[in-house]
Each structure stands twice: as C-alpha cells, then as structure tokens.
CSV table of C-alpha atoms in Angstrom, one decimal:
chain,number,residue,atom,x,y,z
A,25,UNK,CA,29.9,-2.9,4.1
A,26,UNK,CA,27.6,-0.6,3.5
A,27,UNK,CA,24.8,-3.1,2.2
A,28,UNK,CA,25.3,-4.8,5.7
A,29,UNK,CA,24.8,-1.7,7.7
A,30,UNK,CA,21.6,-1.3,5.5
A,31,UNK,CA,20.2,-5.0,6.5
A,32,UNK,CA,21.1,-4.8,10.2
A,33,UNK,CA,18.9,-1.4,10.4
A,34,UNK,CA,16.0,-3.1,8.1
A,35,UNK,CA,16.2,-5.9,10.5
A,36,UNK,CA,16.1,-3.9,13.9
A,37,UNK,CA,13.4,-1.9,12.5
A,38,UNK,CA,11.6,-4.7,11.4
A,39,UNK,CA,12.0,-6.7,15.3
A,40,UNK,CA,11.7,-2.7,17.0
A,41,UNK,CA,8.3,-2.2,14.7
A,42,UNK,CA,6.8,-5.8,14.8
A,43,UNK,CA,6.9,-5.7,18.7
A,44,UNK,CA,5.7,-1.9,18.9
A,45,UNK,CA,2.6,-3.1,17.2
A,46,UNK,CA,1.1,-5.3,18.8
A,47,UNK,CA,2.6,-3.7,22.2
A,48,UNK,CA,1.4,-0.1,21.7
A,49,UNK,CA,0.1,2.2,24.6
A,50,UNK,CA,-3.5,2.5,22.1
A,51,UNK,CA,-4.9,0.8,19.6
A,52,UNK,CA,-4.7,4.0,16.9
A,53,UNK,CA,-0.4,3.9,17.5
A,54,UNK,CA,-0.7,-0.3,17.5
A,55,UNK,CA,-2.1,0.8,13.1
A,56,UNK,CA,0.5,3.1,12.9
A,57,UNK,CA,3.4,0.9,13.6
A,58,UNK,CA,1.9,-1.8,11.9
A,59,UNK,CA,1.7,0.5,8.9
A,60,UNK,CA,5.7,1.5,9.0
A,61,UNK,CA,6.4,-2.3,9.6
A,62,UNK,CA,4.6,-2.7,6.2
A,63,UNK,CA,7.1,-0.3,4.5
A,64,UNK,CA,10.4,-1.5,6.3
A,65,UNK,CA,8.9,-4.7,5.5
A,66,UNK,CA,9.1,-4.0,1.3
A,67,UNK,CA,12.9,-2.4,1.9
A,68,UNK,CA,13.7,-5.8,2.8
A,69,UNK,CA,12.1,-7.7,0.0
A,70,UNK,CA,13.5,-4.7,-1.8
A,71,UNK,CA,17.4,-5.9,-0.5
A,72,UNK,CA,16.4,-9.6,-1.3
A,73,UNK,CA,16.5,-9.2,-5.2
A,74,UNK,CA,12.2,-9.5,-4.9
A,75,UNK,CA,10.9,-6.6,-6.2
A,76,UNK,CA,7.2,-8.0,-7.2
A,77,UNK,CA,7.2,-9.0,-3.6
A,78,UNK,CA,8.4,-5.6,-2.4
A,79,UNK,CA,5.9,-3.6,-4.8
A,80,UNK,CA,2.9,-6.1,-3.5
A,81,UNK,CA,4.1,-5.4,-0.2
A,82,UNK,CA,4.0,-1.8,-0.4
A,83,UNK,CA,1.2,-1.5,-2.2
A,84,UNK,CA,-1.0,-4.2,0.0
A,85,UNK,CA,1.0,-4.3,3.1
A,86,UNK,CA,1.7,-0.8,4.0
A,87,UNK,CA,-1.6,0.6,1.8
A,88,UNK,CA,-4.4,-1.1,1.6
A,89,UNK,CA,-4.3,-2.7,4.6
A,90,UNK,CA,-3.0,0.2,6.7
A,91,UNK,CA,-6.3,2.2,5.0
A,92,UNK,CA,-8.6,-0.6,5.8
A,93,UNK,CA,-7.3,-1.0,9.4
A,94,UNK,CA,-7.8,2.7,10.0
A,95,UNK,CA,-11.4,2.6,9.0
A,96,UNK,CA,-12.1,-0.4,11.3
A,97,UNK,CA,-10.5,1.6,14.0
A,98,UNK,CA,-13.0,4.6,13.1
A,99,UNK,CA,-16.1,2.6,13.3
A,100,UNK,CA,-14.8,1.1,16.5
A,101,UNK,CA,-13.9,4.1,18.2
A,102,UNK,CA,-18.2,5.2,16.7
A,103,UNK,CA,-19.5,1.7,18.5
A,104,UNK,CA,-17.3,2.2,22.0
A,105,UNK,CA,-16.0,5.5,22.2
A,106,UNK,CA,-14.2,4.6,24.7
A,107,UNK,CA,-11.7,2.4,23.0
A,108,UNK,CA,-9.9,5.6,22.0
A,109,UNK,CA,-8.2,6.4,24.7
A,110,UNK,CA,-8.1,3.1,27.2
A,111,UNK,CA,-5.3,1.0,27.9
A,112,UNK,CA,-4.6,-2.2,26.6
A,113,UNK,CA,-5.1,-4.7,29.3
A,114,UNK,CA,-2.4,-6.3,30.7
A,115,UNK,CA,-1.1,-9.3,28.2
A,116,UNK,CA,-1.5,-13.0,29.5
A,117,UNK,CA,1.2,-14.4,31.9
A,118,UNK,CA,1.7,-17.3,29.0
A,119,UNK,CA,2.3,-14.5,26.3
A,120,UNK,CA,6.0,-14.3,27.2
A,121,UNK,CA,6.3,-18.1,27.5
A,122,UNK,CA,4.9,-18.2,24.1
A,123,UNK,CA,6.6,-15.7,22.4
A,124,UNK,CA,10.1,-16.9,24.1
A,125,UNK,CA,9.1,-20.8,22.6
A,126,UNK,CA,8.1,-19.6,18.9
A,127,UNK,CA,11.5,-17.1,19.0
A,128,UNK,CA,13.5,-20.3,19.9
A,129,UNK,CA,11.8,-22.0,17.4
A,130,UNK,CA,12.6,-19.8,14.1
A,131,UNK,CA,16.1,-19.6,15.7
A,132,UNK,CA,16.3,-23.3,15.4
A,133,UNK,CA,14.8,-23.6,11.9
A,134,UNK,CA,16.9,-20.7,10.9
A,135,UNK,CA,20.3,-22.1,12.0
A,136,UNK,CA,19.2,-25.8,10.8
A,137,UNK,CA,18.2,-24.0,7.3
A,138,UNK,CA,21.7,-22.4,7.4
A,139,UNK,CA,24.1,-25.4,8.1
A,140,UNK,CA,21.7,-27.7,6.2
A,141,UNK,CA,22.9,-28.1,2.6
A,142,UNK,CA,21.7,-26.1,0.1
A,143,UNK,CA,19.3,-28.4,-2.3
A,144,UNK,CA,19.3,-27.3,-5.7
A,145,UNK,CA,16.0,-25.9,-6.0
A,146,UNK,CA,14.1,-27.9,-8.4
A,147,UNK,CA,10.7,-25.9,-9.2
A,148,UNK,CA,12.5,-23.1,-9.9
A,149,UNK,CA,15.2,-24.3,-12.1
A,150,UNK,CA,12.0,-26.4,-13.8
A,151,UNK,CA,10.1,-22.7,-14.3
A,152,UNK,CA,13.1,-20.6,-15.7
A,153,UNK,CA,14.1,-23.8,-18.5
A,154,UNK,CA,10.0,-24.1,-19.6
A,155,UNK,CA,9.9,-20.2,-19.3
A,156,UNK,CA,10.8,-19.5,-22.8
A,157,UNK,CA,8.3,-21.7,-24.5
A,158,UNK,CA,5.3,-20.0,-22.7
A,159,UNK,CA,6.5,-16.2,-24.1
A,160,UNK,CA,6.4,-14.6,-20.8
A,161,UNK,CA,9.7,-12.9,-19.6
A,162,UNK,CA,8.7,-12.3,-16.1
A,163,UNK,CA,9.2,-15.9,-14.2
A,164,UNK,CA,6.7,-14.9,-11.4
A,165,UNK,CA,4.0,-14.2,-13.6
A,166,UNK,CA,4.8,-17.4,-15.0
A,167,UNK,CA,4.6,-19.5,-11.5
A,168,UNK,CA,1.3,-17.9,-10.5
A,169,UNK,CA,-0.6,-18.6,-14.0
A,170,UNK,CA,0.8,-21.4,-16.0
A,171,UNK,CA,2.8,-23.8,-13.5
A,172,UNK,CA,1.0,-22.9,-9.9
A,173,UNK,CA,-2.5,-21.1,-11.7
A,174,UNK,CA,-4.6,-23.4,-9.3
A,175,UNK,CA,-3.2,-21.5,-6.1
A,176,UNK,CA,-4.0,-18.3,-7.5
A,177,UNK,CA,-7.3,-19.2,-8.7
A,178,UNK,CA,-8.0,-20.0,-4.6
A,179,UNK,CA,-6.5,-16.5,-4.0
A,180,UNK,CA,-9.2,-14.7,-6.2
A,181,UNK,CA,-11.8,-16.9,-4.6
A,182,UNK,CA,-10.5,-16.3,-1.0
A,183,UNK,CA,-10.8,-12.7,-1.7
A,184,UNK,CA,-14.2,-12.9,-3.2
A,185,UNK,CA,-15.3,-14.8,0.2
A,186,UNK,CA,-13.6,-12.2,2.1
A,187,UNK,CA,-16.2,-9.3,0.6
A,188,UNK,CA,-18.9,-11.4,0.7
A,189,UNK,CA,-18.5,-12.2,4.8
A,190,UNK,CA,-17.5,-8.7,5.9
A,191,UNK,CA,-21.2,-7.8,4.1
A,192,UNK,CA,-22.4,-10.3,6.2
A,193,UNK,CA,-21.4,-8.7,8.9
A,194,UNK,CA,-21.9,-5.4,8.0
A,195,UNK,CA,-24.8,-3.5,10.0
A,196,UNK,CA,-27.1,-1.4,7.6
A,197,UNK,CA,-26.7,1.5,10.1
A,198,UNK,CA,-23.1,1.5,9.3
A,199,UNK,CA,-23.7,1.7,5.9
A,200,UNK,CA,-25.7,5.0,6.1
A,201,UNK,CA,-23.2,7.0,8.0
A,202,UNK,CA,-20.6,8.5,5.4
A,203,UNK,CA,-17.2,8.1,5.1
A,204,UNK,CA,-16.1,11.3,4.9
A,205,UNK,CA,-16.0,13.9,7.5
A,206,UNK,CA,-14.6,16.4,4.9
A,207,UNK,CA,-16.4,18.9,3.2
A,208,UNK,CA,-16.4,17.6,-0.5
A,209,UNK,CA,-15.8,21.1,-2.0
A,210,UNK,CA,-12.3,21.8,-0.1
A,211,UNK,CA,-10.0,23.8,-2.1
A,212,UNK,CA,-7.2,21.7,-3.5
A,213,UNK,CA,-8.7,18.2,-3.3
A,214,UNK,CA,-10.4,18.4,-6.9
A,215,UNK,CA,-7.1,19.6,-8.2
A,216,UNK,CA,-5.2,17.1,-6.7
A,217,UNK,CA,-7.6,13.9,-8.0
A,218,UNK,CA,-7.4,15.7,-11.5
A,219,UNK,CA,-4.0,14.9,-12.0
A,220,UNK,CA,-3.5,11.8,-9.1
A,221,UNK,CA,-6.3,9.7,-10.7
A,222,UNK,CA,-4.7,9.8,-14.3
A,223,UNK,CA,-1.7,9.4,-12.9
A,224,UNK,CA,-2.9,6.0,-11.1
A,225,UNK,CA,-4.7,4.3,-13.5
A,226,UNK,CA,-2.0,4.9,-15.9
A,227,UNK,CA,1.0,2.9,-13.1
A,228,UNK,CA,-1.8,0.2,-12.8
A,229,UNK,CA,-2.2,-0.8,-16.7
A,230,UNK,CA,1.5,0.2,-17.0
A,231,UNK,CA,2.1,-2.4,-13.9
A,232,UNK,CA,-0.5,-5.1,-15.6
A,233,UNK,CA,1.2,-4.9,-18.8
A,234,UNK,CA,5.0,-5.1,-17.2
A,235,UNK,CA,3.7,-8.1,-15.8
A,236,UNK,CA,3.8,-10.5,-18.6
A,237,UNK,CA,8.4,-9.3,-19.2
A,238,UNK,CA,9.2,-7.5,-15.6
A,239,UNK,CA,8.3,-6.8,-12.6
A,240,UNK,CA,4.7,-6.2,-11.9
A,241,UNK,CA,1.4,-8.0,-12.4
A,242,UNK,CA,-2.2,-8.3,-11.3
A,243,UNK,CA,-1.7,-8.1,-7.5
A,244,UNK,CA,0.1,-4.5,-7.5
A,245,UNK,CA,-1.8,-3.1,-10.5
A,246,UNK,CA,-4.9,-4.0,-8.8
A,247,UNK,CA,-3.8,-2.6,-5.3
A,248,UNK,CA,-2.5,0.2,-6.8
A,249,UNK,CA,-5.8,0.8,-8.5
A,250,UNK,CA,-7.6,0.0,-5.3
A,251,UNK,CA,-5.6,3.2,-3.6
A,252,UNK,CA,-7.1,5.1,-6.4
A,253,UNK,CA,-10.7,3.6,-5.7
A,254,UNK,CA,-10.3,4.4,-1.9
A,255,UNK,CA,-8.7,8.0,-2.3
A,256,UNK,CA,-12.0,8.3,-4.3
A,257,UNK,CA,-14.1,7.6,-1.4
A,258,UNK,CA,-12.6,10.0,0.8
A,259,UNK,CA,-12.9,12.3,-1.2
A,260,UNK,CA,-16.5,12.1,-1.4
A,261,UNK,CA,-16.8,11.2,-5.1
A,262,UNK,CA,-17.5,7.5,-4.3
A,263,UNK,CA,-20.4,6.6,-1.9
A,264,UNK,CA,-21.3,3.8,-0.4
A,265,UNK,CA,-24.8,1.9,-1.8
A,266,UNK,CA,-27.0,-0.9,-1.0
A,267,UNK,CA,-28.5,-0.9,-4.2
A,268,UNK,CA,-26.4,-3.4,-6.2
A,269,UNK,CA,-25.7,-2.3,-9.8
A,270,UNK,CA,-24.6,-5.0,-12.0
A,271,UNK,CA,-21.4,-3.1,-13.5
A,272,UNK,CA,-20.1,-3.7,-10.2
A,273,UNK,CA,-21.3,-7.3,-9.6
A,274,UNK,CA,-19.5,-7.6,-12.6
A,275,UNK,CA,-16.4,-6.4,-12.5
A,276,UNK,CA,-16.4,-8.4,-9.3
A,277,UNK,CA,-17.1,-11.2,-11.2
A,278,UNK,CA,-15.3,-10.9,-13.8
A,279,UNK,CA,-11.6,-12.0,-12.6
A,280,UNK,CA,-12.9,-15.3,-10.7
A,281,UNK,CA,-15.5,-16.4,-13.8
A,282,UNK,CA,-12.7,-15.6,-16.6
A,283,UNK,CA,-10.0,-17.4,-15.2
A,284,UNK,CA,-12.9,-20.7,-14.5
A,285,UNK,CA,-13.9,-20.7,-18.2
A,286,UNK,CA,-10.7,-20.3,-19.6
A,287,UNK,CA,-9.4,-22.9,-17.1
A,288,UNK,CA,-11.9,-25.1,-18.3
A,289,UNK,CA,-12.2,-24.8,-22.0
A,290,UNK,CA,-8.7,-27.1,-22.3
A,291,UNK,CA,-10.8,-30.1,-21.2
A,292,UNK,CA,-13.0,-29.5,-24.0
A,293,UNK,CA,-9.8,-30.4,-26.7
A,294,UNK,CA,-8.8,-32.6,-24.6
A,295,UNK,CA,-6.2,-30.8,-22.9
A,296,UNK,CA,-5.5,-31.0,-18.7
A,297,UNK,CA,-7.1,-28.2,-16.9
A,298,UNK,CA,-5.7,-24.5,-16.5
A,299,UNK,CA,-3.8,-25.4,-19.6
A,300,UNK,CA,-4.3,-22.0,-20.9
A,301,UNK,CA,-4.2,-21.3,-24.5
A,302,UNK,CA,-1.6,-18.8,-25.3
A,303,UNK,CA,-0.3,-15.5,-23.7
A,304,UNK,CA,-3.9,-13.6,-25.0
A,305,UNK,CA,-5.4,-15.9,-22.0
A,306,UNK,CA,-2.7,-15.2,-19.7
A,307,UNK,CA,-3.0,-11.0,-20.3
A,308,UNK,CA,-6.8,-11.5,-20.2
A,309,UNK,CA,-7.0,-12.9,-16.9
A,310,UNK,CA,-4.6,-10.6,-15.9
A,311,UNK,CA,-7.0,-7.5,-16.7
A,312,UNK,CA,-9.8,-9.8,-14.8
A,313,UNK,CA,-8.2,-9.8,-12.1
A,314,UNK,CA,-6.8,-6.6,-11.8
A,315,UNK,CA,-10.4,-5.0,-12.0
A,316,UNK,CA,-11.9,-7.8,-9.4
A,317,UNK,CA,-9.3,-7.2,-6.9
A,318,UNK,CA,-9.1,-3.3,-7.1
A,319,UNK,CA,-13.1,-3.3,-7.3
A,320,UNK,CA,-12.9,-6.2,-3.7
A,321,UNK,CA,-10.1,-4.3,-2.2
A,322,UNK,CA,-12.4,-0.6,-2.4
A,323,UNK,CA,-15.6,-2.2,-1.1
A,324,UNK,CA,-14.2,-4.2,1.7
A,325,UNK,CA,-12.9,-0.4,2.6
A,326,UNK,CA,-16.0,1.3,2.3
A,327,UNK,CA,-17.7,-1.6,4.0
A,328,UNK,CA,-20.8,-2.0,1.4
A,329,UNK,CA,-22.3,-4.1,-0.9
A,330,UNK,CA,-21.9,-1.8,-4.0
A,331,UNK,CA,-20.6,1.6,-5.0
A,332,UNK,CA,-22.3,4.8,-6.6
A,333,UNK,CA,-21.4,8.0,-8.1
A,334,UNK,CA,-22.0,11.4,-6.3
A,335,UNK,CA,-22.2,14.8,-7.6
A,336,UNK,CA,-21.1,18.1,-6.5
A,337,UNK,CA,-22.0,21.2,-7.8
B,28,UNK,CA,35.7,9.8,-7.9
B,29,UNK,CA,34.6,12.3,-10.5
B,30,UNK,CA,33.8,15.7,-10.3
B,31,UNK,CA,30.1,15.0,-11.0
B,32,UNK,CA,30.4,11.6,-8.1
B,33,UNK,CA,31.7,14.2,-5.7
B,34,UNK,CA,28.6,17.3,-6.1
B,35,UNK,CA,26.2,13.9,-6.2
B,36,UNK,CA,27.6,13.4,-2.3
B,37,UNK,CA,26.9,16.4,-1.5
B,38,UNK,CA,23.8,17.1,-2.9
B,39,UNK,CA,22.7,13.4,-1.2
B,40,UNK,CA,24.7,14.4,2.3
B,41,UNK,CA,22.4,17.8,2.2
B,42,UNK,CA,19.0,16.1,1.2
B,43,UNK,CA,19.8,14.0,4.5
B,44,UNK,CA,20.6,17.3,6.6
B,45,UNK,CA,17.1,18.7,5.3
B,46,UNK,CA,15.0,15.5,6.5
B,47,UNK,CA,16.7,15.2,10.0
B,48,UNK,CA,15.6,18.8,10.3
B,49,UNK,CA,12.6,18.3,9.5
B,50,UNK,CA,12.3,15.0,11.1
B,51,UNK,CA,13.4,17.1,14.7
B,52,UNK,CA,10.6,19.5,13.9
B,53,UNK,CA,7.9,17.4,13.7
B,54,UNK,CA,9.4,15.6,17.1
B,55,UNK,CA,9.6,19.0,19.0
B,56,UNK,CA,7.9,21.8,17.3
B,57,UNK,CA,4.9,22.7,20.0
B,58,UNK,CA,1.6,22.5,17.6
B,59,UNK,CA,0.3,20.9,14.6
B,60,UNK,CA,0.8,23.7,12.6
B,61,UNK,CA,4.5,24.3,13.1
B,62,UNK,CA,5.0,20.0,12.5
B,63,UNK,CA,3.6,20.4,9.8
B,64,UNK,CA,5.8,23.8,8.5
B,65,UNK,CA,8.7,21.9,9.5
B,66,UNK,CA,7.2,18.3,7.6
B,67,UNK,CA,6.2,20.4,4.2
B,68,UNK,CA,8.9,22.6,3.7
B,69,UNK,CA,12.2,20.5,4.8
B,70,UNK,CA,11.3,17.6,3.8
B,71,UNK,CA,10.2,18.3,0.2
B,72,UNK,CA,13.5,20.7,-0.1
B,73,UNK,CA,15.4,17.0,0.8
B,74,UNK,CA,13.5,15.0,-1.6
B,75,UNK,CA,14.7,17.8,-4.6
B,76,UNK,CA,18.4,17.4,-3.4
B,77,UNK,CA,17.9,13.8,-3.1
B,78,UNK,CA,16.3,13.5,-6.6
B,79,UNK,CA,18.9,15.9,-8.1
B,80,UNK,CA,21.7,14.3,-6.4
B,81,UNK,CA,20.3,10.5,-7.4
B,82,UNK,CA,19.9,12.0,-11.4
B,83,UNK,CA,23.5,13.4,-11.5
B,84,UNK,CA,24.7,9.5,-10.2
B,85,UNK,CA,22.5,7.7,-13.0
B,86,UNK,CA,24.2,9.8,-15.6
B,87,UNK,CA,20.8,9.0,-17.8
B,88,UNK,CA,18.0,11.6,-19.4
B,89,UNK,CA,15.0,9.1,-18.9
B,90,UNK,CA,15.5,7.7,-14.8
B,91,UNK,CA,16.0,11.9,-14.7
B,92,UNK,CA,12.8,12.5,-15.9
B,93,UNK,CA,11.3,9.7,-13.4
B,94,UNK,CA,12.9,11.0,-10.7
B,95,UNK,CA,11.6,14.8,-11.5
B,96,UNK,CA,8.2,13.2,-12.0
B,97,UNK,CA,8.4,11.5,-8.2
B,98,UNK,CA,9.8,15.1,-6.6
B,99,UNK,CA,6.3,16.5,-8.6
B,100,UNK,CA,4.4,13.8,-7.4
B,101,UNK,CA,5.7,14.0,-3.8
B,102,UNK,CA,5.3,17.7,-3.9
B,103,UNK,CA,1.5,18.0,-4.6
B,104,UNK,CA,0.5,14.9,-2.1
B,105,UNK,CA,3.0,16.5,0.6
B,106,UNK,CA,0.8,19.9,0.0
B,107,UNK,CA,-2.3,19.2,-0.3
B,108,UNK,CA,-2.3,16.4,2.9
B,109,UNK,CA,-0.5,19.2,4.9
B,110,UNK,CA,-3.4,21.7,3.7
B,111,UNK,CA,-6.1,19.3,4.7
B,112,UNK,CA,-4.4,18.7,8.1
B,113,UNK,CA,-4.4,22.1,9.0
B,114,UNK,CA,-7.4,23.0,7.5
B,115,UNK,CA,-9.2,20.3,10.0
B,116,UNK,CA,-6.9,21.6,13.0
B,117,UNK,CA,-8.3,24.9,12.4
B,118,UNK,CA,-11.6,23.7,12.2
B,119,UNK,CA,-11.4,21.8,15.4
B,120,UNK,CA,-10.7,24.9,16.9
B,121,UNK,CA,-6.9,24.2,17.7
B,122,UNK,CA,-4.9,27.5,18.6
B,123,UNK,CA,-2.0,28.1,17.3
B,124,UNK,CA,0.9,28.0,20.2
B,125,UNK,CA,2.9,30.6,21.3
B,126,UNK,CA,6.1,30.4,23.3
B,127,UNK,CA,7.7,33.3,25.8
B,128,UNK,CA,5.7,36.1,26.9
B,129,UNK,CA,2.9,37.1,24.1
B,130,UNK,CA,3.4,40.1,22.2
B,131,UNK,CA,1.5,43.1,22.9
C-alpha cells in the first residue's frame, strides 16, 4: 500500500518535472527542473530493484550533467546577456500535436507490452548461468565487459569524441576567463575539500572495487570521481590550460587504449576478440576507465583542452 | 510493534515535521538570508532525527555508523554551501529584510 503510494508520487513527479523542464518561464529554472527530474528519476530506478542504474543516475543524471548544464548556461548568459531574463518564445503550433502522437504512442506500446506475454528473457537467464565461471558476482558488470564489452567499448569512444568536439568548438577567449567568481581564500572552503576530497576518492575506488561482486562499477566511480574533479575547479585549485600535459593525455587515454589491446591480444592465441583473460583484465579496465571518464567528464566541464595546478598562498 | 519500532516512528514523524518547516521557510521567508536560516538549521536537525530514527529500525552497529557518517557528511556540505551563499549575497550588496515598522 504504501510502496504504491511511493510509485504514484515518483511517477507524478517524474510527468510534473519532465514537463516543467522543458516548459519553464527561463532557461536557468528549465536546469533546475531538469536537475530534480534527474534525482526523482534514480528513486525510481531505486524502486525497480536497479540500483547500478539508480547510482549512475544520480551520480550522471542529477550531477554531472546538472553541473555541466549550469556552466553552459553561464557562458551563455556571458555571450547574450540578455538570455537571462527573456521569455521563451512561444512553442510551435505542431508541438502539441506532437507531443499528443508520441504520448499515444508509449500508451500503446505500454499496454501492448502489458497484455503481451511475458517471454522468458533469454540474455539474461544466459548471463546469470555463465556468471559463475567468469568469477564476477555482480551480473551487470558482467554484461557490460564479458558478454556485451563491444557496446561499452563504443561508450568510452563516444565519450572520448564528445571532449574532443566540444574543444573544437571551444573559443580560446572562453578559455581565458576563469571559472570561478569566488575568492579562492574563503574561509571554510579549504576545510571542507580537506576532508570531501578524501572522502571522494575513497567511495570511487570503494565503488570500482564493489563492481566486480555488488553494485557499483566504472561508470559511478568515475562520475563520482568527476564531482570531485569539478568541485576542484570551483574551488579554484584546478585551472583550466591550453598547454597539454601528457599525464592528462594520458589518463585520457588510458581507459579507451587498455581495453583495445587487451581486446586484441586474444586474437594473438587464437582466441575471438574481447575474450578477456581472466578477472585481472576485467578490474584493470575497470581502473582505465574509471580515470578516462572522471578525467572527460571534468574537462568537458571546464571547457579546455587540459588541466593545471594552481597555488595559493 | 516494539517499544524501540514505536520511538523509531516518532523520531521519523518528527525528522518529517522539521523539513516541512524548513521547506515553508525557504517558500516564504522574505530574503536570502532568512531561506537559508530556515534551509540550514531545520533541515539538518531532520536529517539527525531521520538518521537516528532509520539506526534504531536497522537494529545494526555498522549501517549506524553509515548513517552518522551521511548526517556528518550532510552537515559540513549543508554549512559550508549556506556560508558561501550568504557570503556572495552580502557581497552583492543584498540587505537584509525587515518586516513592520523598523526599530529605532
């Protein structure tokens, strides 16, 4: 009773939220909403037994791309001030059709997916028997490295592409105006990054190790890492460079160019590819990754080609 | 329901009470400052009840010492964003408001 009381209010949110955001009086309230979507958004994964899904969501979703979106807005609101307080224009006279037509539509696949009958679901009965033999406890883990790793090796490249367009993009001026409007000596601030930045890295390499038995895995360690990165460059301790410096081309690197050779080197006995050797592979990829994401996710928020260190007294 | 079932309720019922409160200051104090006294103060006063109340129901030392870890947590990100709000209102040169006839 209660547990369908809790899904009808996730699911009112969620319809309340999703059409608040992209119907907001201003674009800065349009973020917001989306932000809070993000959350409500993980509850429900939360309530569908997903909790990788509801950690990646909360962590991505709701954090990184809320912090991302906010920083676009900034440098919008820099190029045309006067973004920040218009109105949106009116919507198009087909946006009601259009949203009335793809409502109907996920009505009808929804009440065709309910009366249909349910299909024993094959690939996942398939991963939980061969589960055992590969030592990993954590069947999601499994699916996106041993028995799906080609899709997530197109993730890590997608993500790679992403950073290396939005620096295409990216005007130099942009890059020499700072991030941070604060000064970098407020009270409080180093205080608080002496105990949050411990505190981070040590729930992502908790949340990387998990991976392999429970819930977790690259994607949230990496994110959660990445909130780290960025709290770091609002702080002022991080600065945006142009002057690449290869511990950061590496660590870049390093997720998308591990997971390639270890793919490959199975061909060399023989063996098809991705077949990767034992669970050392699979946690070693996993660290890759984690560092290439975090280390994507923190420069597609600072907008710049490379990071460096600054000092303060 | 047991005794200990029974002062978990409560404790949970009372965390609630403390974040609507603080929830209906930050929808109708007048100025930043007073959101954010309302924000800081009820709402990390609810998360403690909550946390408490959530330990006593677990019944178990370890998801205890998690919970107190997320009330510490939530504690020093609640005050040192509410500090860092303020401290730009200030600096933006927002006066504090003041209702009814100004004292003399």
């Amino acid at each position: 009773m209660i547990g369908l009381a809790l899904d009808l209010l996730i699911i009112v949110s969620l319809i309340g939220l999703a059409i608040q955001s992209i119907n907001a009086a201003s674009l800065f309230r349009g973020i917001l909403h989306f932000v809070v979507l993000g959350l409500a958004m993980s509850l429900a994964w939360a309530r569908l037994d997903a909790p990788d899904l509801a950690m990646a969501e909360a962590a991505i979703g709701a954090g990184v791309t809320g912090a991302l979106m906010m920083i676009a807005y900034r440098r919008l609101i820099e190029i045309q001030p006067d973004q920040e307080s218009s109105l949106r224009p009116p919507p198009s006279r087909l946006a009601v059709p259009i949203a009335l037509a793809a409502g109907a539509l996920v009505g009808v696949i929804g009440l065709a997916a309910i009366q249909a009958e349910p299909m024993p679901a094959l690939a996942g009965t398939a991963v939980l028997e061969n589960l055992g033999s590969t030592g990993l406890g954590n069947p999601i883990t499994g699916v996106l490295l041993l028995f799906r790793g080609f899709d997530t090796l197109l993730e890590i490249t997608v993500l790679l592409a992403a950073l290396l367009s939005a620096q295409a993009v990216t005007r130099q001026v942009d890059l020499d105006q700072s991030l941070t409007t604060q000064d970098p000596d407020t009270p409080l601030v180093g205080a608080l990054l002496a105990i949050v930045v411990p505190l981070t890295v040590l729930v992502s390499v908790h949340l990387l190790k998990a991976g392999g038995q429970e819930t977790g895995g690259a994607f949230q360690a990496g994110a959660v890492l990445a909130a780290c990165g960025v709290l770091l460059v609002l702080t002022g301790r991080l600065g945006a460079s142009r002057q690449y410096s290869p511990l950061v081309n590496t660590g870049l690197l390093v997720g998308l160019l591990s997971f390639i050779l270890i793919g490959l080197a199975p061909l060399l006995w023989g063996q098809p590819l991705l077949a990767l050797p034992g669970l050392w592979a699979i946690y070693w990829i996993e660290s890759a990754m984690m560092i290439s994401i975090a280390l994507t996710l923190v420069l597609l928020f600072a907008g710049a080609g490379s990071l460096k260190r600054r000092d303060h007294g | 329901m047991t005794i200990a079932d029974s002062i978990a309720l409560i404790l949970l019922l009372a965390g609630c009470a403390f974040y609507l409160a603080g929830t209906i200051g930050l929808l109708r104090f007048p100025d930043v400052y007073c959101r954010l006294h309302a924000l800081a103060k009820a709402d990390n006063t609810g998360l403690c009840l909550i946390c408490v109340g959530l330990a006593i129901l677990s019944a178990d030392w370890q998801v205890a010492a998690i919970l107190a870890l997320v009330w510490l947590v939530g504690l020093l990100a609640a005050t040192v964003s509410a500090h860092l709000i303020a401290r730009h209102a200030h600096s933006a040169g927002r006066v504090p408001a003041r209702s009814g006839p100004s004292r003399r």
